[in-house]
């Protein structure tokens, strides 16, 4: 059930309105990063950004918390440093350094850990998503193109194959199972206007699927079974079924799409379009164009859109207007547009979605912005934490104890569907038992605390669960007060809620959830 301005969470027979925090985006400050910054990458915790300056060939390491330059690294090999990326585990920042190098930076020390030399000017990179082999894929492009497979343990090329000739290689992704690399071929390619599919295990080209005119970027469905290809000249998006290796739909848009992205959870796909400046929304299930959110000043290929993990908010840049734009994904609608005083281009988001950093190419700065948004209900927070836990379990760096603790936290939140269905917090919420759900959330936070002691940083997950528990508990008590009046149970519950909020503010997340559970239990004693 939905109402304007609130989200309803149904607990048993009670329909409890959950207040929505004001959605806002504000500029916190700017940091000077040379004369011609090109691209930006952020560490997963949002504390640092890496910004190459194409004019000097230097890489600026920006401390996002103090809003200052932490260090400047000289890449060497002349100008042209650009397109930084962060490895999935956050261990390395990778910067392309034409004419023939890829620079690897250790994010722990912010020193250059190595260089990989490639046969042609490097153009795009992506990584294996499971984190176990830490392979990096490089697409190089001039008159002769190659796909190079890099072992990140040794920083060496372990395989390399030729690719279709093209001067446009913006579209380059890896499927979630790490099996196939996809790239677009346009303009000078042979065949022209196609999606190239490479089997990464065998390093063999397995398909070239004809798509629309001038394919420039790719987004994947959440299951990795469909590719959405933005065709700039055709004003369309081709939907490719990767099992059939064929186009199953061609969606015409009211603008020329360049960048295309899947929303968190994969319910929708968004294309950044010029001509009719705006963001085109596509329903990933029905494969239908659903809406156009107008944002003046979009200039492709400069602009982009990224999504917060709450599945509700996104941030987009618009170069000509020099703006950062907060978008409600569900509506969809533009919530707020703020001017930065320059030309905003590339953008990154912190993993918790509270910070956005964008490049201002005109002023040579990084614009740091703060984002506030929806207060999560407990179910959404649990789902978000489960996604993060599963992503963490994909890392080969975990030892047996760390892996066991994270898996146990998952079971406390979701339940063991194979044997003890109904034992998790989500199951308790589905049955309307908030008190029992909070017991399970507290147990999960306990496991996450032990995980932190064992070397896995789970503080953000603990905080997210505790904050959502606070919101659900407060609304539960409010509903009971409306039903019963200011009874002794209501007064006792509010006192426990206040104690829980105090513990939450102090970072005592386990104690906070225990107090919230006790507050809810005051009505059953």
Short mmCIF file of C-alpha atoms in Angstrom, two decimals:
data_model
loop_
_atom_site.label_atom_id
_atom_site.label_comp_id
_atom_site.label_asym_id
_atom_site.label_seq_id
_atom_site.Cartn_x
_atom_site.Cartn_y
_atom_site.Cartn_z
CA UNK A 1 0.00 0.00 0.00
CA UNK A 2 1.38 3.46 -0.85
CA UNK A 3 0.39 6.99 0.11
CA UNK A 4 1.93 10.27 -0.91
CA UNK A 5 4.73 11.15 1.50
CA UNK A 6 4.57 7.95 3.55
CA UNK A 7 5.15 4.25 3.18
CA UNK A 8 2.87 1.84 4.99
CA UNK A 9 4.39 -1.13 6.77
CA UNK A 10 1.77 -3.75 7.70
CA UNK A 11 2.41 -5.49 11.02
CA UNK A 12 -0.28 -8.08 11.71
CA UNK A 13 -3.54 -6.25 11.90
CA UNK A 14 -1.89 -2.85 12.30
CA UNK A 15 -1.13 -0.59 9.36
CA UNK A 16 1.70 1.55 10.62
CA UNK A 17 2.68 4.68 8.67
CA UNK A 18 6.41 5.01 8.36
CA UNK A 19 7.51 8.61 8.01
CA UNK A 20 9.74 9.47 5.10
CA UNK A 21 12.78 11.63 5.73
CA UNK A 22 13.05 14.78 3.63
CA UNK A 23 14.90 14.01 0.44
CA UNK A 24 17.61 16.55 -0.20
CA UNK A 25 20.99 17.10 -1.81
CA UNK A 26 23.34 19.90 -0.75
CA UNK A 27 26.87 20.88 -1.75
CA UNK A 28 29.30 20.49 1.16
CA UNK A 29 32.33 21.91 -0.62
CA UNK A 30 34.78 21.63 -3.50
CA UNK A 31 38.37 20.44 -3.80
CA UNK A 32 40.82 21.67 -6.45
CA UNK A 33 42.27 18.79 -8.48
CA UNK A 34 44.42 20.23 -11.27
CA UNK A 35 43.26 21.89 -14.46
CA UNK A 36 41.58 19.09 -16.43
CA UNK A 37 40.15 16.29 -14.25
CA UNK A 38 38.82 13.31 -16.18
CA UNK A 39 36.85 10.71 -14.25
CA UNK A 40 36.56 9.83 -10.58
CA UNK A 41 36.54 6.67 -8.45
CA UNK A 42 35.62 6.34 -4.77
CA UNK A 43 36.58 3.78 -2.15
CA UNK A 44 33.60 1.68 -0.95
CA UNK A 45 33.50 3.43 2.43
CA UNK A 46 33.30 6.84 0.75
CA UNK A 47 36.35 8.22 2.54
CA UNK A 48 38.59 8.83 -0.49
CA UNK A 49 38.32 9.62 -4.18
CA UNK A 50 40.89 9.22 -6.95
CA UNK A 51 40.84 11.85 -9.70
CA UNK A 52 43.28 11.86 -12.65
CA UNK A 53 44.26 15.16 -14.26
CA UNK A 54 44.55 14.68 -18.01
CA UNK A 55 46.57 17.88 -18.31
CA UNK A 56 49.50 16.85 -16.10
CA UNK A 57 49.16 13.08 -15.91
CA UNK A 58 48.86 13.29 -12.12
CA UNK A 59 46.39 11.48 -9.88
CA UNK A 60 44.84 13.42 -7.03
CA UNK A 61 43.88 11.50 -3.90
CA UNK A 62 41.04 13.41 -2.23
CA UNK A 63 40.09 13.00 1.42
CA UNK A 64 36.30 13.28 1.21
CA UNK A 65 35.88 13.72 4.96
CA UNK A 66 38.22 16.70 5.34
CA UNK A 67 37.52 17.91 1.78
CA UNK A 68 41.20 18.27 0.96
CA UNK A 69 43.88 16.76 -1.30
CA UNK A 70 45.61 13.97 0.59
CA UNK A 71 48.36 13.36 -1.96
CA UNK A 72 49.28 13.75 -5.63
CA UNK A 73 50.76 10.83 -7.56
CA UNK A 74 52.81 11.27 -10.72
CA UNK A 75 51.81 8.58 -13.19
CA UNK A 76 54.61 9.10 -15.69
CA UNK A 77 54.46 8.50 -19.41
CA UNK A 78 53.07 11.92 -20.24
CA UNK A 79 49.59 13.38 -20.12
CA UNK A 80 46.27 11.64 -20.59
CA UNK A 81 45.57 9.90 -17.25
CA UNK A 82 41.84 9.18 -17.06
CA UNK A 83 38.97 6.76 -16.32
CA UNK A 84 39.83 5.54 -12.80
CA UNK A 85 38.14 2.49 -11.27
CA UNK A 86 38.16 0.73 -7.89
CA UNK A 87 38.53 -3.04 -7.54
CA UNK A 88 35.51 -4.80 -5.94
CA UNK A 89 37.29 -5.31 -2.63
CA UNK A 90 38.45 -1.68 -2.56
CA UNK A 91 42.08 -2.73 -2.42
CA UNK A 92 43.24 -1.10 -5.65
CA UNK A 93 42.50 2.02 -7.64
CA UNK A 94 43.22 1.59 -11.34
CA UNK A 95 43.93 4.54 -13.63
CA UNK A 96 44.39 4.42 -17.40
CA UNK A 97 47.61 6.12 -18.45
CA UNK A 98 47.99 6.36 -22.24
CA UNK A 99 49.81 5.67 -24.41
CA UNK A 100 50.49 2.17 -23.06
CA UNK A 101 50.00 1.74 -19.33
CA UNK A 102 47.49 0.99 -16.61
CA UNK A 103 48.56 2.24 -13.18
CA UNK A 104 47.64 0.26 -10.04
CA UNK A 105 47.40 2.18 -6.75
CA UNK A 106 47.29 0.50 -3.34
CA UNK A 107 44.41 2.28 -1.57
CA UNK A 108 45.80 1.41 1.87
CA UNK A 109 49.02 3.34 1.27
CA UNK A 110 48.03 5.48 -1.74
CA UNK A 111 51.26 4.47 -3.43
CA UNK A 112 51.69 3.04 -6.91
CA UNK A 113 51.76 -0.74 -6.51
CA UNK A 114 52.49 -1.56 -10.14
CA UNK A 115 51.97 -0.83 -13.81
CA UNK A 116 50.57 -3.00 -16.55
CA UNK A 117 51.79 -2.29 -20.06
CA UNK A 118 49.34 -2.98 -22.87
CA UNK A 119 49.87 -2.99 -26.65
CA UNK A 120 47.68 0.04 -27.43
CA UNK A 121 46.25 3.04 -25.54
CA UNK A 122 43.97 1.61 -22.83
CA UNK A 123 40.34 2.65 -23.02
CA UNK A 124 38.09 0.83 -20.51
CA UNK A 125 38.42 -1.53 -17.57
CA UNK A 126 36.12 -3.78 -15.57
CA UNK A 127 36.65 -6.42 -12.92
CA UNK A 128 35.47 -9.89 -12.06
CA UNK A 129 32.58 -9.46 -9.66
CA UNK A 130 33.19 -12.39 -7.30
CA UNK A 131 36.49 -11.05 -5.99
CA UNK A 132 38.04 -14.51 -5.88
CA UNK A 133 40.41 -14.32 -8.82
CA UNK A 134 40.59 -10.54 -8.97
CA UNK A 135 40.92 -10.49 -12.71
CA UNK A 136 40.77 -7.19 -14.53
CA UNK A 137 39.61 -6.83 -18.11
CA UNK A 138 41.04 -4.13 -20.35
CA UNK A 139 39.69 -3.10 -23.72
CA UNK A 140 42.23 -1.24 -25.82
CA UNK A 141 41.14 0.61 -28.91
CA UNK A 142 42.61 2.34 -31.95
CA UNK A 143 42.81 0.81 -35.42
CA UNK A 144 43.55 -2.57 -33.80
CA UNK A 145 41.75 -3.60 -30.64
CA UNK A 146 42.43 -6.21 -27.98
CA UNK A 147 40.75 -7.62 -24.94
CA UNK A 148 43.40 -8.27 -22.30
CA UNK A 149 42.88 -10.46 -19.26
CA UNK A 150 44.94 -9.39 -16.24
CA UNK A 151 45.80 -11.38 -13.15
CA UNK A 152 45.58 -8.81 -10.34
CA UNK A 153 47.70 -10.96 -8.03
CA UNK A 154 50.71 -10.55 -10.29
CA UNK A 155 49.67 -7.54 -12.43
CA UNK A 156 50.40 -9.49 -15.59
CA UNK A 157 48.52 -10.17 -18.82
CA UNK A 158 47.55 -13.85 -18.87
CA UNK A 159 45.49 -13.86 -22.06
CA UNK A 160 44.71 -11.54 -24.93
CA UNK A 161 42.49 -11.69 -28.01
CA UNK A 162 41.82 -9.31 -30.92
CA UNK A 163 38.50 -7.45 -30.94
CA UNK A 164 36.39 -5.81 -33.68
CA UNK A 165 37.80 -2.54 -34.96
CA UNK A 166 36.10 0.45 -33.39
CA UNK A 167 36.96 3.85 -32.02
CA UNK A 168 34.03 3.77 -29.62
CA UNK A 169 34.39 1.49 -26.60
CA UNK A 170 32.28 3.11 -23.93
CA UNK A 171 30.14 0.00 -23.65
CA UNK A 172 32.13 -2.66 -21.78
CA UNK A 173 30.72 -4.86 -18.98
CA UNK A 174 31.15 -8.27 -17.40
CA UNK A 175 28.19 -10.52 -16.58
CA UNK A 176 27.56 -11.18 -12.85
CA UNK A 177 28.73 -14.80 -13.16
CA UNK A 178 32.07 -13.53 -14.54
CA UNK A 179 31.57 -15.67 -17.63
CA UNK A 180 31.03 -13.21 -20.47
CA UNK A 181 32.51 -9.85 -21.39
CA UNK A 182 30.28 -7.65 -23.53
CA UNK A 183 31.40 -4.70 -25.64
CA UNK A 184 29.79 -2.40 -28.17
CA UNK A 185 31.12 -1.93 -31.69
CA UNK A 186 30.17 1.17 -33.64
CA UNK A 187 31.32 3.55 -36.35
CA UNK A 188 34.57 2.03 -37.63
CA UNK A 189 33.76 -1.51 -36.56
CA UNK A 190 33.42 -4.70 -38.57
CA UNK A 191 30.63 -5.68 -38.32
CA UNK A 192 29.22 -2.24 -37.62
CA UNK A 193 26.62 -1.67 -34.85
CA UNK A 194 26.91 -4.87 -32.86
CA UNK A 195 27.24 -6.29 -29.37
CA UNK A 196 30.31 -8.51 -29.07
CA UNK A 197 30.18 -11.40 -26.59
CA UNK A 198 33.42 -13.00 -25.34
CA UNK A 199 33.66 -16.15 -23.22
CA UNK A 200 36.14 -15.04 -20.57
CA UNK A 201 37.02 -18.58 -19.49
CA UNK A 202 38.16 -19.61 -22.95
CA UNK A 203 38.93 -16.08 -24.19
CA UNK A 204 37.02 -16.77 -27.38
CA UNK A 205 34.56 -14.51 -29.17
CA UNK A 206 31.24 -16.40 -29.17
CA UNK A 207 28.77 -13.95 -30.72
CA UNK A 208 28.30 -10.63 -32.46
CA UNK A 209 24.69 -9.54 -32.13
CA UNK A 210 23.41 -6.79 -34.49
CA UNK A 211 21.78 -3.93 -32.56
CA UNK A 212 20.73 -0.35 -33.37
CA UNK A 213 22.86 2.38 -34.91
CA UNK A 214 25.84 3.60 -32.88
CA UNK A 215 25.64 1.39 -29.78
CA UNK A 216 27.53 3.18 -27.04
CA UNK A 217 26.84 1.64 -23.63
CA UNK A 218 25.46 -1.45 -21.90
CA UNK A 219 23.46 -2.21 -18.76
CA UNK A 220 22.71 -5.70 -17.47
CA UNK A 221 19.56 -7.07 -15.87
CA UNK A 222 19.95 -8.12 -12.23
CA UNK A 223 20.18 -11.80 -13.23
CA UNK A 224 22.67 -11.07 -16.00
CA UNK A 225 20.45 -12.68 -18.63
CA UNK A 226 19.60 -9.53 -20.58
CA UNK A 227 21.75 -6.71 -21.93
CA UNK A 228 20.27 -3.27 -22.54
CA UNK A 229 22.27 -1.53 -25.28
CA UNK A 230 21.92 2.23 -25.81
CA UNK A 231 21.91 3.09 -29.53
CA UNK A 232 22.68 6.79 -29.83
CA UNK A 233 21.93 7.35 -33.53
CA UNK A 234 18.78 5.19 -33.45
CA UNK A 235 17.35 6.91 -30.34
CA UNK A 236 16.67 3.44 -28.99
CA UNK A 237 17.65 0.73 -26.54
CA UNK A 238 18.14 -2.82 -27.84
CA UNK A 239 17.28 -5.59 -25.37
CA UNK A 240 19.50 -8.62 -26.00
CA UNK A 241 18.67 -12.04 -24.55
CA UNK A 242 22.13 -13.38 -23.74
CA UNK A 243 21.00 -17.01 -23.72
CA UNK A 244 19.57 -16.64 -27.23
CA UNK A 245 22.19 -14.08 -28.23
CA UNK A 246 19.51 -12.18 -30.09
CA UNK A 247 17.59 -8.91 -29.80
CA UNK A 248 14.17 -9.53 -28.24
CA UNK A 249 12.98 -5.91 -28.09
CA UNK A 250 13.86 -2.50 -29.52
CA UNK A 251 12.62 0.43 -27.42
CA UNK A 252 12.41 3.83 -29.12
CA UNK A 253 13.07 6.73 -26.74
CA UNK A 254 12.25 10.47 -26.93
CA UNK A 255 15.93 11.39 -27.05
CA UNK A 256 19.38 10.09 -27.97
CA UNK A 257 20.54 7.69 -25.22
CA UNK A 258 24.21 7.49 -24.37
CA UNK A 259 24.71 6.20 -20.84
CA UNK A 260 22.39 3.39 -19.70
CA UNK A 261 22.21 2.02 -16.15
CA UNK A 262 20.18 -0.58 -14.24
CA UNK A 263 18.59 0.54 -10.99
CA UNK A 264 19.47 -1.22 -7.74
CA UNK A 265 17.43 -4.41 -7.71
CA UNK A 266 17.01 -4.27 -11.47
CA UNK A 267 13.34 -3.22 -11.59
CA UNK A 268 14.07 -0.44 -14.06
CA UNK A 269 16.69 0.64 -16.56
CA UNK A 270 17.52 4.30 -17.09
CA UNK A 271 19.06 6.00 -20.11
CA UNK A 272 20.73 9.42 -20.02
CA UNK A 273 19.51 11.22 -23.16
CA UNK A 274 20.35 14.47 -24.89
CA UNK A 275 18.28 16.28 -27.56
CA UNK A 276 15.24 16.15 -25.23
CA UNK A 277 17.53 16.45 -22.21
CA UNK A 278 16.43 13.96 -19.60
CA UNK A 279 16.38 10.49 -18.11
CA UNK A 280 14.34 7.80 -19.84
CA UNK A 281 12.95 5.08 -17.55
CA UNK A 282 12.33 1.55 -18.85
CA UNK A 283 10.45 -1.19 -16.99
CA UNK A 284 12.90 -4.11 -16.99
CA UNK A 285 10.07 -6.62 -16.61
CA UNK A 286 7.65 -5.50 -19.31
CA UNK A 287 10.41 -4.01 -21.50
CA UNK A 288 8.37 -0.85 -22.01
CA UNK A 289 9.40 2.81 -21.91
CA UNK A 290 7.57 4.28 -18.91
CA UNK A 291 8.61 7.89 -18.31
CA UNK A 292 10.95 10.74 -19.17
CA UNK A 293 12.32 12.90 -16.35
CA UNK A 294 13.37 16.24 -17.81
CA UNK A 295 16.79 17.53 -16.71
CA UNK A 296 18.03 20.56 -18.70
CA UNK A 297 21.69 20.69 -19.67
CA UNK A 298 22.51 17.01 -20.20
CA UNK A 299 25.48 16.65 -22.54
CA UNK A 300 26.48 13.15 -23.56
CA UNK A 301 28.89 11.44 -23.14
CA UNK A 302 29.75 13.55 -20.12
CA UNK A 303 26.75 12.82 -17.90
CA UNK A 304 25.69 9.82 -15.85
CA UNK A 305 23.15 8.53 -13.33
CA UNK A 306 23.87 6.37 -10.27
CA UNK A 307 21.45 4.74 -7.82
CA UNK A 308 21.37 4.53 -4.04
CA UNK A 309 20.91 1.15 -2.40
CA UNK A 310 17.57 2.24 -0.94
CA UNK A 311 16.12 1.62 -4.44
CA UNK A 312 14.37 4.98 -4.26
CA UNK A 313 16.85 7.74 -5.01
CA UNK A 314 19.33 8.40 -7.80
CA UNK A 315 21.74 11.22 -8.60
CA UNK A 316 22.44 12.48 -12.12
CA UNK A 317 24.75 15.15 -13.53
CA UNK A 318 24.01 17.73 -16.23
CA UNK A 319 27.05 19.43 -17.74
CA UNK A 320 25.62 22.49 -19.49
CA UNK A 321 23.52 23.38 -16.49
CA UNK A 322 26.34 22.53 -14.12
CA UNK A 323 23.93 20.72 -11.84
CA UNK A 324 23.57 17.73 -9.56
CA UNK A 325 20.07 16.29 -9.68
CA UNK A 326 18.29 14.15 -7.09
CA UNK A 327 15.74 11.81 -8.68
CA UNK A 328 12.91 9.79 -7.14
CA UNK A 329 13.22 6.46 -8.96
CA UNK A 330 9.80 5.16 -7.90
CA UNK A 331 7.69 8.13 -9.06
CA UNK A 332 9.73 8.81 -11.22
CA UNK A 333 10.35 12.54 -10.76
CA UNK A 334 13.04 15.16 -10.25
CA UNK A 335 13.19 16.04 -6.55
CA UNK A 336 15.83 18.75 -6.58
CA UNK A 337 18.45 20.28 -8.86
CA UNK A 338 21.39 22.21 -7.42
CA UNK A 339 23.88 24.38 -9.32
CA UNK A 340 27.57 23.74 -8.76
CA UNK A 341 28.89 26.75 -10.65
CA UNK A 342 30.74 24.71 -13.26
CA UNK A 343 30.44 21.76 -15.65
CA UNK A 344 29.56 18.59 -13.73
CA UNK A 345 30.43 15.36 -15.52
CA UNK A 346 31.48 12.07 -13.90
CA UNK A 347 29.88 11.08 -10.60
CA UNK A 348 30.37 8.48 -7.85
CA UNK A 349 28.33 7.54 -4.77
CA UNK A 350 29.43 6.18 -1.41
CA UNK A 351 28.15 2.68 -0.65
CA UNK A 352 25.69 4.00 1.94
CA UNK A 353 24.40 6.61 -0.51
CA UNK A 354 25.02 9.54 1.83
CA UNK A 355 27.70 11.23 -0.29
CA UNK A 356 28.07 12.06 -3.97
CA UNK A 357 31.25 13.34 -5.59
CA UNK A 358 31.21 14.83 -9.08
CA UNK A 359 33.90 16.19 -11.38
CA UNK A 360 33.67 19.83 -12.44
CA UNK A 361 35.80 19.95 -15.59
CA UNK A 362 35.50 23.71 -16.05
CA UNK A 363 36.84 24.70 -12.63
CA UNK A 364 39.11 21.69 -12.15
CA UNK A 365 37.43 20.62 -8.93
CA UNK A 366 35.62 17.77 -7.23
CA UNK A 367 32.19 18.77 -5.94
CA UNK A 368 31.23 17.00 -2.71
CA UNK A 369 27.52 16.74 -1.94
CA UNK A 370 25.51 15.34 0.96
CA UNK A 371 22.35 13.30 0.29
CA UNK A 372 19.51 12.65 2.69
CA UNK A 373 16.55 10.51 1.84
CA UNK A 374 14.04 7.96 2.87
CA UNK A 375 14.02 6.41 6.31
CA UNK A 376 14.04 2.69 5.62
CA UNK A 377 11.49 0.33 6.99
CA UNK A 378 12.96 -2.74 8.62
CA UNK A 379 12.18 -5.09 5.73
CA UNK A 380 13.98 -2.88 3.21
CA UNK A 381 16.98 -2.50 5.51
CA UNK A 382 17.21 -6.26 5.99
CA UNK A 383 17.05 -6.86 2.24
CA UNK A 384 19.77 -4.25 1.68
CA UNK A 385 22.02 -5.79 4.33
CA UNK A 386 21.42 -9.27 2.92
CA UNK A 387 22.56 -8.03 -0.50
CA UNK A 388 25.70 -6.56 1.05
CA UNK A 389 26.42 -9.75 3.01
CA UNK A 390 26.08 -11.92 -0.08
CA UNK A 391 28.44 -9.61 -1.94
CA UNK A 392 30.94 -9.91 0.93
CA UNK A 393 30.71 -13.71 0.88
CA UNK A 394 31.82 -13.65 -2.77
CA UNK A 395 35.27 -12.47 -1.72
CA UNK A 396 37.99 -15.11 -1.63
CA UNK A 397 39.83 -13.05 1.00
CA UNK A 398 37.51 -14.24 3.79
CA UNK A 399 38.76 -16.94 6.13
CA UNK A 400 36.57 -19.77 7.42
CA UNK A 401 35.54 -18.02 10.64
CA UNK A 402 34.66 -14.77 8.88
CA UNK A 403 32.61 -16.64 6.30
CA UNK A 404 30.75 -18.61 9.01
CA UNK A 405 29.89 -15.46 10.96
CA UNK A 406 28.52 -13.67 7.89
CA UNK A 407 26.52 -16.73 6.86
CA UNK A 408 25.06 -16.99 10.36
CA UNK A 409 24.00 -13.34 10.18
CA UNK A 410 22.24 -14.10 6.90
CA UNK A 411 20.34 -16.98 8.51
CA UNK A 412 19.25 -14.77 11.40
CA UNK A 413 17.86 -12.21 8.95
CA UNK A 414 16.48 -14.45 6.22
CA UNK A 415 16.11 -17.85 7.83
CA UNK A 416 17.48 -21.12 6.53
CA UNK A 417 15.08 -21.72 3.67
CA UNK A 418 16.47 -25.20 3.24
CA UNK A 419 15.59 -26.43 6.69
CA UNK A 420 14.35 -23.84 9.15
CA UNK A 421 12.05 -21.68 7.07
CA UNK A 422 10.29 -19.19 9.29
CA UNK A 423 13.27 -18.70 11.58
CA UNK A 424 14.49 -15.40 10.14
CA UNK A 425 13.61 -11.76 10.80
CA UNK A 426 12.00 -11.38 7.39
CA UNK A 427 9.67 -14.30 8.10
CA UNK A 428 8.68 -12.79 11.44
CA UNK A 429 7.88 -9.47 9.78
CA UNK A 430 5.77 -11.21 7.15
CA UNK A 431 3.74 -12.74 9.99
CA UNK A 432 3.33 -9.36 11.69
CA UNK A 433 5.52 -10.20 14.70
CA UNK A 434 7.77 -7.16 15.10
CA UNK A 435 9.04 -8.23 18.53
CA UNK A 436 10.25 -11.60 17.24
CA UNK A 437 11.77 -9.90 14.20
CA UNK A 438 13.74 -7.53 16.43
CA UNK A 439 15.04 -10.52 18.40
CA UNK A 440 16.43 -11.96 15.16
CA UNK A 441 17.82 -8.57 14.09
CA UNK A 442 19.61 -8.30 17.43
CA UNK A 443 21.08 -11.76 16.96
CA UNK A 444 22.22 -10.81 13.47
CA UNK A 445 23.88 -7.66 14.79
CA UNK A 446 25.64 -9.84 17.35
CA UNK A 447 27.06 -11.97 14.54
CA UNK A 448 28.05 -8.83 12.65
CA UNK A 449 29.82 -7.50 15.76
CA UNK A 450 31.82 -10.73 15.98
CA UNK A 451 32.55 -10.36 12.27
CA UNK A 452 34.01 -6.92 12.91
CA UNK A 453 36.14 -8.35 15.72
CA UNK A 454 37.27 -11.02 13.24
CA UNK A 455 38.37 -8.40 10.74
CA UNK A 456 35.33 -7.75 8.53
CA UNK A 457 34.00 -4.19 8.81
CA UNK A 458 30.25 -4.52 9.29
CA UNK A 459 29.59 -1.36 11.31
CA UNK A 460 27.55 0.25 8.51
CA UNK A 461 25.35 -2.85 8.31
CA UNK A 462 24.80 -2.84 12.08
CA UNK A 463 23.92 0.84 11.98
CA UNK A 464 21.51 0.39 9.08
CA UNK A 465 19.63 -2.40 10.86
CA UNK A 466 19.50 -0.49 14.14
CA UNK A 467 18.26 2.72 12.52
CA UNK A 468 15.50 0.89 10.67
CA UNK A 469 14.57 -0.93 13.89
CA UNK A 470 14.22 2.45 15.59
CA UNK A 471 11.87 3.75 12.90
CA UNK A 472 9.66 0.65 12.94
CA UNK A 473 9.55 0.59 16.74
CA UNK A 474 8.60 4.26 17.00
CA UNK A 475 5.78 3.88 14.50
CA UNK A 476 4.56 0.72 16.24
CA UNK A 477 4.36 2.57 19.57
CA UNK A 478 2.59 5.52 17.92
CA UNK A 479 -0.03 3.18 16.48
CA UNK A 480 -0.53 1.53 19.88
CA UNK A 481 -0.93 4.93 21.53
CA UNK A 482 -3.63 5.88 19.04
CA UNK A 483 -5.36 2.59 19.79
CA UNK A 484 -4.98 2.49 23.60
CA UNK A 485 -4.28 6.04 24.69
CA UNK A 486 -1.48 7.06 27.07
CA UNK A 487 -1.47 3.83 29.07
CA UNK A 488 1.30 2.67 31.38
CA UNK A 489 2.48 0.31 28.64
CA UNK A 490 2.75 3.18 26.15
CA UNK A 491 4.67 5.33 28.65
CA UNK A 492 7.05 2.45 29.44
CA UNK A 493 7.55 1.71 25.75
CA UNK A 494 8.38 5.34 24.98
CA UNK A 495 10.95 5.41 27.78
CA UNK A 496 12.60 2.28 26.40
CA UNK A 497 12.49 3.77 22.89
CA UNK A 498 14.30 6.88 24.14
CA UNK A 499 16.97 4.73 25.78
CA UNK A 500 17.33 2.77 22.55
CA UNK A 501 17.78 5.94 20.51
CA UNK A 502 20.45 7.10 22.94
CA UNK A 503 22.27 3.79 22.52
CA UNK A 504 21.90 4.11 18.74
CA UNK A 505 23.46 7.58 18.77
CA UNK A 506 26.34 6.21 20.82
CA UNK A 507 27.00 3.40 18.36
CA UNK A 508 25.70 0.65 20.68
CA UNK A 509 23.65 -1.02 17.98
CA UNK A 510 23.11 -4.37 19.70
CA UNK A 511 21.91 -2.70 22.90
CA UNK A 512 19.72 -0.31 20.91
CA UNK A 513 17.86 -3.13 19.15
CA UNK A 514 17.50 -5.03 22.44
CA UNK A 515 15.82 -1.93 23.93
CA UNK A 516 13.58 -1.52 20.89
CA UNK A 517 12.53 -5.16 21.20
CA UNK A 518 11.79 -4.65 24.90
CA UNK A 519 9.73 -1.55 24.05
CA UNK A 520 7.57 -3.51 21.62
CA UNK A 521 7.27 -6.31 24.18
CA UNK A 522 5.84 -3.88 26.74
CA UNK A 523 2.43 -4.37 25.14
CA UNK A 524 2.44 -8.15 25.56
CA UNK A 525 3.54 -8.35 29.18
#
